[in-house]
XYZ file of C-alpha atoms in Angstrom:
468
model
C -1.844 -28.252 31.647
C -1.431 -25.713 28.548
C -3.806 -22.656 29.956
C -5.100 -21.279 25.826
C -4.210 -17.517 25.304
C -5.809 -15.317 23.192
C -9.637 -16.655 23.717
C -9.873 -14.757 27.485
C -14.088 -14.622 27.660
C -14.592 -15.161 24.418
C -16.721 -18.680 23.267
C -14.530 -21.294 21.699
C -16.615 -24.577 20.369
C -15.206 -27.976 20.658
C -15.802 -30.221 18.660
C -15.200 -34.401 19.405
C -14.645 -34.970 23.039
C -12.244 -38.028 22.689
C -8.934 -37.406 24.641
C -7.789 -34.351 23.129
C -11.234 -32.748 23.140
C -11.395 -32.928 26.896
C -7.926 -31.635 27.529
C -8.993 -28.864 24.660
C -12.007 -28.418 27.007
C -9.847 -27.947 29.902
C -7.399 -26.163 28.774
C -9.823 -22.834 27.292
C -11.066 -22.877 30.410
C -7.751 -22.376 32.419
C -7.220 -19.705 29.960
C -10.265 -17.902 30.601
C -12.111 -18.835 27.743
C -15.811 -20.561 27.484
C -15.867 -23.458 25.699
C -18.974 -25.170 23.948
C -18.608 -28.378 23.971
C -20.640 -31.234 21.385
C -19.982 -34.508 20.480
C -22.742 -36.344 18.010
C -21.681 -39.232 19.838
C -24.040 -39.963 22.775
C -21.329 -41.921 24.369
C -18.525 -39.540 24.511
C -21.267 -36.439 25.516
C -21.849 -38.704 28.330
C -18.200 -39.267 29.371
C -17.469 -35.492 29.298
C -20.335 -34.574 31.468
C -19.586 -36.796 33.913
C -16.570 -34.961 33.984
C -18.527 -31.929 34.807
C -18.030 -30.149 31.577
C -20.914 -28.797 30.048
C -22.573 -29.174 26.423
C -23.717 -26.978 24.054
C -25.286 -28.367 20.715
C -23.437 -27.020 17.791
C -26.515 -27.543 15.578
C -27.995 -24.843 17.452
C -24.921 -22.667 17.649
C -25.253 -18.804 16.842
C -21.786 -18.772 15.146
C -21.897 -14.762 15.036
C -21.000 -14.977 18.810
C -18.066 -17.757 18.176
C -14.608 -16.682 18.229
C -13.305 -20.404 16.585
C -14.367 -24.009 16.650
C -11.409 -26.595 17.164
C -11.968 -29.664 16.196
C -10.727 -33.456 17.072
C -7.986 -34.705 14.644
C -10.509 -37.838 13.611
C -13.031 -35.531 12.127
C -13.068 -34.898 8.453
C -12.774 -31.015 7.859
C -12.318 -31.212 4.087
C -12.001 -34.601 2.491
C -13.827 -36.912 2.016
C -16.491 -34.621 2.869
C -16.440 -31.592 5.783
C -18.492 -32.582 9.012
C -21.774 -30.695 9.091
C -20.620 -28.573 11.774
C -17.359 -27.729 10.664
C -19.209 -26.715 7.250
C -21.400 -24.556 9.650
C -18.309 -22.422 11.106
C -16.504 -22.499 7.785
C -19.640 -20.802 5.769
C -19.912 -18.263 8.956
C -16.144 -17.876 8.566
C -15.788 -18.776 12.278
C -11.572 -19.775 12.265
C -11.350 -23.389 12.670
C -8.114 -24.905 14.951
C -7.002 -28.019 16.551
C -5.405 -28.468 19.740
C -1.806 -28.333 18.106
C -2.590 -25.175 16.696
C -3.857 -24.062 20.505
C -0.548 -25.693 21.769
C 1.692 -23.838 19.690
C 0.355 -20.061 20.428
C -0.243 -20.910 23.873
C 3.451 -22.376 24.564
C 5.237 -19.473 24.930
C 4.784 -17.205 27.936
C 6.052 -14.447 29.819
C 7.769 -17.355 32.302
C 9.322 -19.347 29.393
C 11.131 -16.085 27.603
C 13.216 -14.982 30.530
C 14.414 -18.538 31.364
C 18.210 -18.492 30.585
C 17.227 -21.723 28.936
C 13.485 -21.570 27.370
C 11.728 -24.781 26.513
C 12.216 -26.197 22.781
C 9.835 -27.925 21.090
C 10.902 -31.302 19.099
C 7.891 -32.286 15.969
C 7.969 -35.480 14.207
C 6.185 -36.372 11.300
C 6.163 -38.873 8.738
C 3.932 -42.250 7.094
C 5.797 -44.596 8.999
C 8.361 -44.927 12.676
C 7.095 -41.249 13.719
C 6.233 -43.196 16.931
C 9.312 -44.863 17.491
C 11.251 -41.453 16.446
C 9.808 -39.329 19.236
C 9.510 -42.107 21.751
C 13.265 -42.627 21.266
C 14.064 -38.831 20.887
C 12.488 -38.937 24.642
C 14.451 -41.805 25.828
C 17.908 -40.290 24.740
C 16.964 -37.022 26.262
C 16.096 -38.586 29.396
C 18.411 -41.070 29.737
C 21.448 -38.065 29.259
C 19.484 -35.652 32.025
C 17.216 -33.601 30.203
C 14.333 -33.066 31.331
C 11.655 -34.364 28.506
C 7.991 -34.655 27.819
C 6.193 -36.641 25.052
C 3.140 -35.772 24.051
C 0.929 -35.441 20.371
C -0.342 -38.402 18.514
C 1.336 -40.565 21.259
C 0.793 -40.743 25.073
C -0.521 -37.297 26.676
C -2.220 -35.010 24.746
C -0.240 -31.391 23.984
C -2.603 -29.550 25.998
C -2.185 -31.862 28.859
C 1.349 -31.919 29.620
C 2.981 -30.248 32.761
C 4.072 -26.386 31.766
C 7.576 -26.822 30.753
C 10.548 -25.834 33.162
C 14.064 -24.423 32.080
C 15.876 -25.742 29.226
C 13.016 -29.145 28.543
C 12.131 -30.478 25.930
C 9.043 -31.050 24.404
C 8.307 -34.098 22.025
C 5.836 -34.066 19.803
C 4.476 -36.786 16.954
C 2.238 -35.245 14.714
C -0.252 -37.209 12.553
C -1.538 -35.312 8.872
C -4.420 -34.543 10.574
C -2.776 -32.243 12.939
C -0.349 -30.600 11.124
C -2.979 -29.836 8.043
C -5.347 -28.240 10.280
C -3.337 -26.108 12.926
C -3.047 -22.982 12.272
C 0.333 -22.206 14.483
C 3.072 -24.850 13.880
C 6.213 -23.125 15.052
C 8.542 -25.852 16.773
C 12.245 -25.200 16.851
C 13.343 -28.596 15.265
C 10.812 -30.322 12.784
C 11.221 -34.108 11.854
C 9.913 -35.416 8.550
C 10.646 -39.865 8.845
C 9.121 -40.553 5.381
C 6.911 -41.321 3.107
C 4.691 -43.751 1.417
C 0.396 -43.807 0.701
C -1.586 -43.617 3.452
C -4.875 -41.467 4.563
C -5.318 -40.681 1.085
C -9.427 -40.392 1.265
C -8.827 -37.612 4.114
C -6.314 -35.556 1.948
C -7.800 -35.768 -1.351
C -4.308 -38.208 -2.653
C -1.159 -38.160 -2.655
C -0.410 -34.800 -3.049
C -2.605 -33.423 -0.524
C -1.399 -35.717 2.042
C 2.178 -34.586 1.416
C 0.968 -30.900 1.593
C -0.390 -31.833 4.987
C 3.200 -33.003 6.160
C 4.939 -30.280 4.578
C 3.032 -27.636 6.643
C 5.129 -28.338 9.818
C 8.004 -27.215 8.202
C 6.601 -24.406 5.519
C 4.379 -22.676 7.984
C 6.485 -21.938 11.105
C 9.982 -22.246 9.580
C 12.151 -24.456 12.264
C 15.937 -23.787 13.470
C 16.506 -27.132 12.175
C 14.919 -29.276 9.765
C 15.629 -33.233 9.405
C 14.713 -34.983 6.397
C 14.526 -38.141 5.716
C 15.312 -37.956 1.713
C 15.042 -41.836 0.598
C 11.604 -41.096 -1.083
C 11.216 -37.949 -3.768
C 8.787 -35.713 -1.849
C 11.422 -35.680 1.097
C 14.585 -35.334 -0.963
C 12.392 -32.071 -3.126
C 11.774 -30.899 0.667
C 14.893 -30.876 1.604
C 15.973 -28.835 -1.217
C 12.852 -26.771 -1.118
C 14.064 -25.627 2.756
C 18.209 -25.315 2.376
C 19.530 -21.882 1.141
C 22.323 -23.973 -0.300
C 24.256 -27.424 -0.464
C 26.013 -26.847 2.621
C 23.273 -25.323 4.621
C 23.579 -27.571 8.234
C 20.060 -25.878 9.199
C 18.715 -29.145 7.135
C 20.008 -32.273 7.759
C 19.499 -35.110 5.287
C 18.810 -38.615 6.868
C 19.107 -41.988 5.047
C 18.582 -45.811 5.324
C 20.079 -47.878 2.963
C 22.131 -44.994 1.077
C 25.237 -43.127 1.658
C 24.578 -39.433 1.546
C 27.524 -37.288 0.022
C 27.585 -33.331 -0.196
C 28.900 -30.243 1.504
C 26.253 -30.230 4.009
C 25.139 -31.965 7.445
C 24.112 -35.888 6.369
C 23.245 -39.004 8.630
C 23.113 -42.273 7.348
C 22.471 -45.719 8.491
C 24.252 -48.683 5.812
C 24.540 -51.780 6.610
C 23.834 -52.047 10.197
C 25.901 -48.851 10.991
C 25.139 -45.125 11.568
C 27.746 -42.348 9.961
C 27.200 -38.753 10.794
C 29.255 -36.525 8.022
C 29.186 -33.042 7.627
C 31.015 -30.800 5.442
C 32.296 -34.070 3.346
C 34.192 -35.392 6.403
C 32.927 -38.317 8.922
C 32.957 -37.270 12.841
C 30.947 -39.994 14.532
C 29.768 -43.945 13.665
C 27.600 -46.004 15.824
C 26.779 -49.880 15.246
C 23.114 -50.649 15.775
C 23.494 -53.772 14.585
C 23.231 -54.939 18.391
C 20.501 -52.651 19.496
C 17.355 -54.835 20.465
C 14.915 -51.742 20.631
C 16.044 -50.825 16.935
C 15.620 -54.046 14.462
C 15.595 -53.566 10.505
C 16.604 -50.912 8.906
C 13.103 -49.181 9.305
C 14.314 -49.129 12.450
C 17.952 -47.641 11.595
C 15.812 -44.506 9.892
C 14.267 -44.023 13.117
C 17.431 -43.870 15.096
C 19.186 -41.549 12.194
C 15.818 -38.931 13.142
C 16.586 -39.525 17.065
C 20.374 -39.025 16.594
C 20.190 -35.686 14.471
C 17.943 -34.259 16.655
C 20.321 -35.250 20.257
C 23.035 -33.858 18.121
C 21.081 -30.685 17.390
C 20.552 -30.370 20.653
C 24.204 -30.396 21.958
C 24.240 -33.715 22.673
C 27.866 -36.054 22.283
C 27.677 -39.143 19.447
C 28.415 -41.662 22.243
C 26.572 -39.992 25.065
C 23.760 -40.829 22.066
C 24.556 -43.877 21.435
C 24.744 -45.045 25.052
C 21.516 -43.859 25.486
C 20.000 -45.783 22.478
C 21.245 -48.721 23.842
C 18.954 -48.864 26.301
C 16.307 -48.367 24.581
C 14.074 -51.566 24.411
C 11.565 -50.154 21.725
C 7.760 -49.509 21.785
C 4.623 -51.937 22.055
C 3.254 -53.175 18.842
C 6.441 -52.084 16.226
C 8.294 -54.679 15.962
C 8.273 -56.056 19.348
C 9.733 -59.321 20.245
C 6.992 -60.316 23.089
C 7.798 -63.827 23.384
C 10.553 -66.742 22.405
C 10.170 -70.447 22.738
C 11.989 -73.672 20.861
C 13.821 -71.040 18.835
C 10.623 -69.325 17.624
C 10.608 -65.662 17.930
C 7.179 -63.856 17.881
C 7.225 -60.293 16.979
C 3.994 -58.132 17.271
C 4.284 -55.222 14.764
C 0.372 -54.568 14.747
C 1.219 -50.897 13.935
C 2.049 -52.064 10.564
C -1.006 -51.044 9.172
C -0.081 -50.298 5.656
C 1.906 -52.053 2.867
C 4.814 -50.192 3.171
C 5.553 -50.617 6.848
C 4.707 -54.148 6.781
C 7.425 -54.501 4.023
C 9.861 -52.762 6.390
C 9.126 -55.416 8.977
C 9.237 -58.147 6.373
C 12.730 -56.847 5.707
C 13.846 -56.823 9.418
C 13.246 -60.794 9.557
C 13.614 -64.049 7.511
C 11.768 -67.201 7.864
C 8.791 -65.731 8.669
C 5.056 -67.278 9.341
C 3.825 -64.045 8.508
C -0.216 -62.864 9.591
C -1.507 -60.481 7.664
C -5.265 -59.035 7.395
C -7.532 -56.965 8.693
C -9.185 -54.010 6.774
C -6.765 -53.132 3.505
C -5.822 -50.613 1.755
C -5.249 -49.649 -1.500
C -2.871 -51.918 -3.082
C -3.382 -54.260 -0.928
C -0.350 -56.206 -0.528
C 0.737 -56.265 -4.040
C 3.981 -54.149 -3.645
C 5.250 -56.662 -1.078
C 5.881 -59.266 -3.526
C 9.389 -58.655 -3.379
C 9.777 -59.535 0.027
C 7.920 -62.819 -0.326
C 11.443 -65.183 -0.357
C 11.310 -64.308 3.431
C 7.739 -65.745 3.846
C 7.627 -69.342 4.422
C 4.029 -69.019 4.525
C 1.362 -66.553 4.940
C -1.246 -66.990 7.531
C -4.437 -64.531 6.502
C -7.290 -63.169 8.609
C -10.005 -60.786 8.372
C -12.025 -58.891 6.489
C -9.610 -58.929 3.530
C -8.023 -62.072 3.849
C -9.484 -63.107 0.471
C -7.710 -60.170 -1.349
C -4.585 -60.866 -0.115
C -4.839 -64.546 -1.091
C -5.480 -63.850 -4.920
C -2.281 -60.906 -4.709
C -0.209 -63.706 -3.199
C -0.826 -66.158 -5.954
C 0.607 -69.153 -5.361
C 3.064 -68.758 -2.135
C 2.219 -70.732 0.411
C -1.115 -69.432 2.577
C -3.768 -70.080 4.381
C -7.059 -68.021 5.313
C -8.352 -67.912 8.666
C -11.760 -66.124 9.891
C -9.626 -64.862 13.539
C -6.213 -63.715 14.353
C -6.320 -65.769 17.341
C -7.029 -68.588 14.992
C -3.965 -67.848 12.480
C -1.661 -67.235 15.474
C -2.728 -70.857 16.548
C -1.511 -72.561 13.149
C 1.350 -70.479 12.739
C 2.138 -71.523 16.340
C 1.402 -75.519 15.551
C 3.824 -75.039 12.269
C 6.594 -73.190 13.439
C 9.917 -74.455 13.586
C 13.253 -73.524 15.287
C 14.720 -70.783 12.993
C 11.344 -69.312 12.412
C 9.818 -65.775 12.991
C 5.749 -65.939 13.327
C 5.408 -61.951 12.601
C 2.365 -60.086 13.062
C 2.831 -57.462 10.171
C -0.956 -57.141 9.123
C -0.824 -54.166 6.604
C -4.162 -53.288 6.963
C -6.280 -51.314 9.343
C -7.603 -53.285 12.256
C -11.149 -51.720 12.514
C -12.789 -54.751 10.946
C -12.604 -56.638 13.929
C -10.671 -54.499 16.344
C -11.276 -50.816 17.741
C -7.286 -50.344 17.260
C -3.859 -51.362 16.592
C -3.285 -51.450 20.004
C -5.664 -53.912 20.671
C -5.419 -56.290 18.146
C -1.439 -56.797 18.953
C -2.820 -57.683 22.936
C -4.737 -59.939 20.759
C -1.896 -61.420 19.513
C 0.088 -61.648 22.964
C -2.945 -63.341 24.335
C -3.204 -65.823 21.208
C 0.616 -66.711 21.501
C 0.293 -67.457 25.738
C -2.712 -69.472 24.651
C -0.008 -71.217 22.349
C 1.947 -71.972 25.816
C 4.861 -70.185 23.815
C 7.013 -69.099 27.241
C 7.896 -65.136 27.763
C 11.866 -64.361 28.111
């Protein structure tokens, strides 16, 4: 655990007491803070008092003897519309934090500055492969010796992680929600993946969910920034942050685009990675043969994870031995079963348009399932990656949509996954790829991501397809 500073007998309000809210809970306490805990859900108040933590109904708060409210990531605190009691503390001018924010001044202590080696912090951020990023960040660091701990929008929450020893790591993934809100983001190496629309009712558009990613790297200035400059927003980052051309405190990543300049570029083409820096190439790894890394989505990812090991100290082929052995993360692009020269992938996480057209890219004679809850645009801007769709098998709440935006390619609508996976199963033939690359949310008939990919696993055992 994190133990706050700064709040030492002061009252600190939590609001949502979902994972992150407990720890938050927790965590002021170990610091010697009180915190006043309230959930409107009567679900959650239950689960936090049976872990002995105490509630205090914000909608009776005296906010004059508050020192801050911080607030789950899931609650709006500005768009669409601020949650009442978040309006509350606002109009009382009570501060209002997250547990990032808590994580970030709280880090640092009197233990961690005299260590010969003090603890560095590692924040990625990005629309799409954030997850894979850190989780693969963590794997290198771990495989080469270092000792490593993941936390953020993936696995253990920031406040929950073990106080960090001499010369770890931390790695973080960091949703828009957490790096708009916090109001201390000072990691020493920030990660920005990419970009495309997503969240864009909880930012107010486009422009205010970019402002929400740019924070991590505007607000607490990192050592070393890595950008990943295929889209305009990262490539005007990048030259927002570098003092000049050849400034290596940035480094430019790529997929699908050599990168040329005086300065400190990675770039994956063609199945390889090429690190170059002041115009001259010191290091190339093939991925081409990496089974945790398919696509070049995937290739993006591993440019992130490389510049930061190389940041870090780290040798190109202690790096690339390490990625190697990395065998990838549930639900992106995971190969979970292979049978009469059918592969089925699970890429659930694919939740948008634009990371189901990376996945669409990774593959080719795909039965591809897609549905669920869309989003705007549907599935119109994957058009382009139709010639590697033998057929489209559609479920869900907006299967309908994405039948009329498919015109007439080959589809079929289902009311189920489990019922698309089975025809898709029946109809595949050796060669194929039966992808689950949905490009929608799942909440129309699934509380997650997570859970509608096991619902996918399940389907294709049912099929009696036969696990390698």
């Amino acid at each position: 655990m994190i133990p706050v500073q700064g709040y030492e007998g002061r009252a600190v309000a939590v609001l949502g007491l979902g994972r992150s809210g407990l720890a938050t809970c927790r965590a002021l306490a170990a610091g010697g803070a009180v915190p006043l805990a309230w959930d409107d859900s009567p679900e959650s108040r239950a689960r936090a008092e049976a872990e002995g933590i105490a509630l205090h109904d914000l909608a009776r708060a005296d906010w004059s003897q508050i020192a801050a409210l911080v607030t789950s990531p899931g609650i709006p605190h500005l768009y669409p519309a601020p949650n009442r009691h978040l309006a509350a503390a606002l109009a009382a001018g009570v501060p209002v934090d997250n547990d990032i924010g808590l994580f970030f001044r709280s880090f640092a202590t009197a233990q961690t500055i005299e260590m010969d080696q003090p603890p560095k912090v590692v924040a990625v951020t990005g629309s799409n492969g954030k997850s894979t990023t850190t989780a693969l960040i963590h794997h290198i660091l771990t495989a080469m010796g270092r000792p490593s701990q993941m936390a953020g929008n993936i696995g253990t929450g920031v406040l929950s992680i073990d106080p960090p020893q001499e010369g770890e790591v931390i790695v973080l993934e960091l949703s828009s929600y957490q790096t708009e809100l916090a109001r201390a983001l000072t990691p020493d190496i920030a990660v920005f993946t990419n970009l495309s629309p997503d969240h864009l009712d909880r930012h107010g558009g486009m422009g205010g969910y970019f402002a929400a990613k740019r924070r991590l790297f505007a607000e607490g200035g990192p050592d070393r920034a890595i950008i990943g400059v295929d889209e305009i927003e990262g490539l005007f980052m990048a030259g927002q942050l570098a003092e000049a051309a050849e400034d290596g405190r940035v480094i430019r990543i790529s997929s699908g685009q050599k990168l040329a300049g005086p300065g400190w570029n990675i770039f994956a083409r063609k199945g390889f990675l090429a690190e170059y820096r002041a115009g001259r190439q010191v290091a190339s790894i093939d991925l081409r043969a990496m089974p945790g890394l398919p696509g070049a989505h995937n290739h993006q990812n591993a440019c992130a994870a490389y510049a930061v090991a190389r940041s870090l100290g780290a040798a190109p082929r202690l790096v690339e031995d390490a990625m190697a052995s990395f065998t990838g993360l549930p639900h992106r692009s995971q190969l979970v079963a292979e049978a009469g020269g059918v592969r089925y992938i699970n890429d659930s996480k694919a939740t948008n348009a634009d990371s189901a057209g990376k996945a669409l890219q990774a593959f080719d004679h795909i039965r591809w399932l897609a549905g669920g809850l869309g989003k705007d645009g549907g599935i119109a801007s994957l058009a382009p990656y139709l010639d590697r769709v033998a057929k489209a098998y559609l479920f869900g709440h907006s299967a309908r949509d994405f039948a009329l935006q498919l015109g007439e390619h080959p589809h079929e609508i289902f009311d189920t996954l489990e019922q698309a996976t089975a025809s898709a199963i029946a109809e595949a033939r050796s060669g194929d790829t039966v992808l689950l690359a949905p490009a929608a949310a799942s909440f129309d008939q699934f509380p997650d991501f997570e859970a509608r990919g096991e619902a996918f696993i399940a389907a294709v055992q049912a099929g009696h397809a036969t696990h390698e």
